[in-house]
Amino acid sequence: MARDEGGFTLTEMLVTMAMMGIVIAAVALLFTSGSRAEADLNLRFASQTEARLALDTMRREVHNACSATVSGTSASVTDPNGTAQTRYPTVALKTLDSGYVCTVTSGSWCTVGSGSSYALFRQSGATACTSGSARRAQYLTSGAIFKVATATNLLPTVGIDMTVNQKPADAKFAYRIWDDIVLRNGGRG
């Protein structure tokens, strides 16, 4: 009497292994795309947080300043309201000395980079701001982010307009942060 020896044929085994390989490849692709998405999100979050913290620090310094001077190569830009503006890559701030005279250079803020990749730096004192200064933010898409505005009977303001994007080729990742900060110790124009 012939015994039934239940087993698998080579064809059944190959088909099963091919299907299992497809499932494992799909699961691996899912995990790697999830890991990449998480890494991108973390990098975007970190760069946006850096920009917000830099703006907060700058806001405190500008509020205490009595004078601000912009310099460097200018760029003409149009703000979201359609107003043409001239922006610069460096702003130097002065504060009051002990005699309440606006002479002490408290620090400089500048952008350093090229193309669509810039970083924001801060330098204390009268020393010029360079890439060797303390980096405050990175992944800026423009180097010309500062403007100083004066108006009759108003305190001067320092405007900052940063767009942060770790992937400049893809506009959907852009994060824009801006403010016009009043120099509280400045003279009315």
Coordinates of C-alpha atoms in Angstrom, one line a residue, residues 25-172:
A25 CA 10.2 44.2 0.1
A26 CA 6.9 46.2 0.5
V27 CA 7.3 46.2 4.3
A28 CA 10.9 47.3 4.0
L29 CA 10.0 50.1 1.6
L30 CA 7.3 51.2 4.0
F31 CA 9.8 51.4 6.9
T32 CA 12.5 53.2 4.9
S33 CA 10.1 55.8 3.5
G34 CA 8.7 56.4 7.0
S35 CA 12.2 56.8 8.4
R36 CA 13.1 59.3 5.6
A37 CA 9.9 61.2 6.2
E38 CA 10.6 61.4 10.0
A39 CA 14.2 62.6 9.3
D40 CA 13.0 65.3 6.9
L41 CA 10.3 66.4 9.4
N42 CA 12.8 66.6 12.3
L43 CA 15.2 68.7 10.1
R44 CA 12.4 71.0 9.1
F45 CA 11.2 71.4 12.7
A46 CA 14.8 72.1 13.9
S47 CA 15.5 74.7 11.2
Q48 CA 12.1 76.4 11.8
T49 CA 12.8 76.4 15.6
E50 CA 16.2 77.9 15.1
A51 CA 14.7 80.7 13.0
R52 CA 12.1 81.5 15.6
L53 CA 14.7 81.6 18.4
A54 CA 17.0 83.8 16.3
L55 CA 14.1 86.2 15.7
D56 CA 13.3 86.3 19.4
T57 CA 16.9 87.0 20.3
M58 CA 17.2 89.7 17.7
R59 CA 13.9 91.2 18.8
R60 CA 15.3 91.7 22.3
E61 CA 18.5 93.3 21.0
V62 CA 16.7 95.6 18.6
H63 CA 14.3 96.8 21.3
N64 CA 17.3 97.8 23.4
A65 CA 19.2 99.4 20.5
C66 CA 19.2 103.2 19.8
S67 CA 20.6 102.9 16.2
A68 CA 20.7 100.3 13.4
T69 CA 22.7 100.4 10.3
V70 CA 22.3 98.0 7.4
S71 CA 25.2 97.2 4.9
G72 CA 26.4 94.8 2.3
T73 CA 25.2 94.0 -1.1
S74 CA 21.6 95.1 -1.4
A75 CA 18.7 93.2 -3.1
S76 CA 15.4 94.6 -4.3
V77 CA 12.5 92.5 -3.3
T78 CA 8.7 92.8 -3.3
D79 CA 7.0 92.0 -0.1
P80 CA 3.7 90.1 0.0
N81 CA 1.8 93.4 -0.1
G82 CA 3.4 94.3 -3.4
T83 CA 5.7 97.0 -1.9
A84 CA 9.2 97.2 -3.3
Q85 CA 11.9 97.1 -0.7
T86 CA 15.7 97.1 -0.5
R87 CA 17.1 94.5 1.8
Y88 CA 20.7 93.9 3.1
P89 CA 22.7 91.0 4.5
T90 CA 24.1 92.8 7.6
V91 CA 22.7 95.0 10.4
A92 CA 24.8 96.6 13.1
L93 CA 23.1 97.7 16.3
K94 CA 24.2 100.4 18.7
T95 CA 23.1 101.0 22.3
L96 CA 23.4 103.8 24.7
D97 CA 26.5 104.4 26.7
S98 CA 26.6 105.5 30.4
G99 CA 26.1 109.1 29.4
Y100 CA 23.0 108.1 27.3
V101 CA 24.7 108.7 24.0
C102 CA 24.2 106.3 21.2
T103 CA 27.8 105.2 20.6
V104 CA 28.3 101.6 21.8
T105 CA 28.2 98.9 19.1
S106 CA 26.4 96.1 20.8
G107 CA 26.5 93.6 18.0
S108 CA 26.0 92.7 14.4
W109 CA 23.7 90.2 12.6
C110 CA 24.6 88.9 9.2
T111 CA 23.9 86.3 6.6
V112 CA 26.6 84.2 5.0
G113 CA 26.2 81.8 2.1
S114 CA 25.5 81.7 -1.6
G115 CA 22.8 80.6 -4.0
S116 CA 19.8 79.5 -2.0
S117 CA 21.6 78.4 1.1
Y118 CA 22.5 81.0 3.8
A119 CA 22.9 81.0 7.5
L120 CA 22.2 83.8 10.0
F121 CA 25.1 84.7 12.4
R122 CA 25.4 87.1 15.3
Q123 CA 28.6 88.8 16.5
S124 CA 28.9 90.6 19.8
G125 CA 30.6 94.0 20.1
A126 CA 32.2 96.0 17.3
T127 CA 33.8 93.1 15.6
A128 CA 32.5 92.4 12.1
C129 CA 30.0 89.6 11.7
T130 CA 31.3 86.6 9.7
S131 CA 30.8 82.9 9.3
G132 CA 33.1 82.5 12.3
S133 CA 30.4 84.3 14.5
A134 CA 27.8 82.4 16.4
R135 CA 25.3 80.7 14.0
R136 CA 21.7 81.4 14.9
A137 CA 19.8 79.9 12.0
Q138 CA 20.5 78.0 8.8
Y139 CA 18.8 77.0 5.6
L140 CA 17.8 80.6 4.7
T141 CA 16.9 81.0 1.1
S142 CA 18.1 84.6 0.8
G143 CA 21.0 86.5 2.1
A144 CA 19.3 89.9 2.0
I145 CA 16.9 89.8 4.9
F146 CA 17.3 93.1 6.8
K147 CA 15.9 96.6 6.3
V148 CA 15.9 99.7 8.4
A149 CA 13.0 102.1 8.1
T150 CA 12.6 105.6 9.5
A151 CA 9.6 107.8 9.3
T152 CA 8.7 111.3 10.5
N153 CA 7.6 111.3 14.2
L154 CA 8.1 107.6 14.5
L155 CA 10.7 105.4 16.1
P156 CA 13.0 103.6 13.6
T157 CA 12.4 99.9 12.9
V158 CA 14.5 97.0 11.8
G159 CA 12.7 94.6 9.5
I160 CA 13.7 91.0 9.1
D161 CA 12.2 88.6 6.6
M162 CA 13.6 85.1 6.6
T163 CA 12.4 82.2 4.5
V164 CA 13.8 78.9 5.8
N165 CA 13.8 75.8 3.5
Q166 CA 16.0 72.8 3.8
K167 CA 15.0 71.8 0.3
P168 CA 15.0 75.1 -1.7
A169 CA 14.0 73.3 -5.0
D170 CA 10.7 72.4 -3.4
A171 CA 8.7 75.5 -2.3
K172 CA 6.2 73.5 -0.3

